[in-house]
Amino acid sequence: MKKIYIAGFDVFEPDSIEIGKRFVKLCEEYGFIGLYPLDNVIDFNQEKNKIAQDIYKANVNLINQCDIVIANINAFRGKEADSGTIWECGYASALGKKVFGYMKKEQNYIDTFSKDETKLLNNVVVDLDNRFIEDFDYPINLMIACSVENIVFGTFEDCLKELVK
């Protein structure tokens, strides 16, 4: 069976363990093995930097083992996806693994900005610091949009459904 690494900021949710169990069970129902970052065994009774290194190495190991990454690329703590999740997607893509992302809303990235957050500068939309805002008809930064196999507008399970089509 193919293995799926389950990436996303879900690991920061209060019910993250239950979320992981649910996603792993869904993977099984669709004929895959789910690898969830919080399934790693980490010794939290050591200094913070060592804990961070252990988490990093364990997650890299899971990505190395997987065939596919399914990533929650919804906005997290702002307008962008979680930076750790994006790193995992890039790493998996560089290894030649299939990467699927899912998002709740289907909208262009530029449309996530309100009129109060933008202005026109030489007929180009910029933020209030005069930095250009991407407008390529993608829901997320072009580097992610162009590197994932598919962006599914829906849920983790909707990605699984796409995989078995």
Coordinates of C-alpha atoms in Angstrom, one line a residue:
M1 CA 0.0 0.0 0.0
K2 CA 1.1 3.5 -0.7
K3 CA 2.0 5.8 2.2
I4 CA 0.6 9.3 2.6
Y5 CA 2.3 11.9 4.8
I6 CA -0.3 14.1 6.4
A7 CA 1.0 17.7 6.4
G8 CA -0.6 20.7 7.9
F9 CA -1.2 23.0 10.8
D10 CA -3.7 20.5 12.3
V11 CA -0.9 19.4 14.6
F12 CA -1.3 22.7 16.5
E13 CA -5.1 22.2 17.1
P14 CA -6.2 21.3 20.7
D15 CA -7.6 18.0 19.3
S16 CA -4.6 17.3 17.1
I17 CA -4.3 13.7 18.2
E18 CA -7.9 12.9 17.3
I19 CA -7.6 14.7 14.0
G20 CA -4.5 12.6 13.2
K21 CA -6.4 9.4 14.1
R22 CA -9.3 10.4 11.9
F23 CA -7.0 11.2 9.0
V24 CA -5.1 7.9 9.3
K25 CA -8.4 6.0 9.5
L26 CA -9.6 7.8 6.3
C27 CA -6.3 6.8 4.6
E28 CA -6.9 3.2 5.5
E29 CA -10.5 3.4 4.2
Y30 CA -9.2 4.6 0.8
G31 CA -6.4 1.9 0.7
F32 CA -3.4 3.9 2.0
I33 CA -1.2 4.0 5.0
G34 CA -1.4 7.4 6.8
L35 CA 1.7 8.9 8.4
Y36 CA 0.9 11.6 10.8
P37 CA 3.6 13.8 12.4
L38 CA 2.3 13.4 15.9
D39 CA 2.7 9.6 15.6
N40 CA 6.5 10.2 16.0
V41 CA 7.9 9.4 19.5
I42 CA 9.7 12.4 20.8
D43 CA 11.4 12.8 24.1
F44 CA 10.1 16.2 25.5
N45 CA 12.2 16.0 28.6
Q46 CA 15.2 17.6 26.9
E47 CA 16.3 21.1 25.9
K48 CA 14.0 22.8 23.4
N49 CA 16.5 22.9 20.5
K50 CA 17.0 19.2 20.8
I51 CA 13.3 18.6 20.8
A52 CA 13.0 20.8 17.7
Q53 CA 15.8 18.8 15.9
D54 CA 14.2 15.5 16.8
I55 CA 10.8 16.6 15.5
Y56 CA 12.4 17.9 12.3
K57 CA 14.4 14.6 11.7
A58 CA 11.3 12.5 12.5
N59 CA 9.1 14.4 10.1
V60 CA 11.8 14.3 7.3
N61 CA 12.0 10.6 7.9
L62 CA 8.2 10.2 7.4
I63 CA 8.3 12.3 4.2
N64 CA 11.2 10.1 2.9
Q65 CA 9.0 7.0 3.6
C66 CA 5.9 8.3 1.9
D67 CA 4.7 8.2 -1.7
I68 CA 2.3 11.1 -1.5
V69 CA 1.9 14.2 0.7
I70 CA -1.5 15.6 1.4
A71 CA -1.2 19.1 2.8
N72 CA -3.6 21.4 4.5
I73 CA -2.7 24.7 2.7
N74 CA -5.4 26.8 4.2
A75 CA -4.3 30.2 5.6
F76 CA -2.8 29.8 9.1
R77 CA -2.2 32.8 11.4
G78 CA -2.6 35.2 8.5
K79 CA -3.1 35.0 4.7
E80 CA -0.5 32.3 4.0
A81 CA -0.3 28.6 4.6
D82 CA 1.8 27.3 7.5
S83 CA 5.4 27.8 6.7
G84 CA 6.4 24.3 8.1
T85 CA 3.7 22.7 5.9
I86 CA 5.0 24.6 2.8
W87 CA 8.6 23.4 3.6
E88 CA 7.3 19.9 3.7
C89 CA 5.5 20.3 0.4
G90 CA 8.7 21.7 -1.2
Y91 CA 10.9 18.9 0.2
A92 CA 8.5 16.2 -1.0
S93 CA 8.2 17.8 -4.4
A94 CA 12.0 18.0 -4.7
L95 CA 12.1 14.3 -3.9
G96 CA 9.7 13.6 -6.8
K97 CA 6.8 12.7 -4.6
K98 CA 3.2 13.5 -5.5
V99 CA 1.9 16.5 -3.4
F100 CA -1.8 17.3 -3.1
G101 CA -3.1 20.4 -1.2
Y102 CA -6.5 21.2 0.0
M103 CA -8.2 24.5 0.8
K104 CA -11.6 25.4 2.0
K105 CA -12.2 28.4 -0.3
E106 CA -11.8 28.6 -4.0
Q107 CA -10.6 32.2 -4.6
N108 CA -7.6 33.9 -6.1
Y109 CA -4.9 34.9 -3.7
I110 CA -5.2 38.5 -4.6
D111 CA -8.9 38.4 -3.5
T112 CA -7.9 37.5 0.0
F113 CA -6.9 41.1 0.5
S114 CA -9.6 43.6 1.3
K115 CA -9.8 47.0 -0.4
D116 CA -8.4 48.6 2.8
E117 CA -5.2 46.4 2.5
T118 CA -4.4 47.4 -1.1
K119 CA -3.9 50.2 -3.4
L120 CA -2.9 50.8 -7.1
L121 CA 0.6 51.7 -8.0
N122 CA 1.2 52.2 -11.7
N123 CA -1.9 50.2 -12.4
V124 CA -0.7 47.2 -10.3
V125 CA -2.3 46.1 -7.0
V126 CA 0.2 46.5 -4.1
D127 CA -0.1 46.2 -0.4
L128 CA 0.1 49.2 1.9
D129 CA 3.9 48.8 1.9
N130 CA 4.0 49.1 -1.9
R131 CA 4.8 45.4 -2.4
F132 CA 3.3 43.7 -5.4
I133 CA 0.5 41.2 -4.7
E134 CA 0.6 38.1 -6.9
D135 CA -2.2 37.9 -9.4
F136 CA -1.8 34.6 -11.4
D137 CA -5.3 33.2 -10.8
Y138 CA -4.0 30.8 -8.2
P139 CA -5.4 30.5 -4.6
I140 CA -1.9 30.5 -3.2
N141 CA 1.6 31.6 -4.0
L142 CA 2.6 30.5 -7.5
M143 CA 5.6 28.4 -6.2
I144 CA 3.2 26.2 -4.3
A145 CA 0.4 26.2 -6.9
C146 CA 2.8 25.1 -9.6
S147 CA 4.6 22.5 -7.5
V148 CA 1.6 20.5 -6.2
E149 CA -0.1 17.8 -8.3
N150 CA -3.5 19.1 -7.5
I151 CA -5.2 21.7 -5.2
V152 CA -8.5 20.4 -4.1
F153 CA -11.1 22.8 -2.8
G154 CA -12.5 20.9 0.1
T155 CA -11.2 18.6 2.8
F156 CA -8.5 16.0 3.5
E157 CA -11.0 13.3 2.5
D158 CA -11.7 15.1 -0.8
C159 CA -8.0 14.8 -1.6
L160 CA -8.2 11.1 -0.9
K161 CA -11.2 10.8 -3.3
E162 CA -9.1 12.5 -6.0
L163 CA -6.3 10.0 -5.5
V164 CA -8.5 7.0 -6.0
K165 CA -10.2 8.3 -9.2

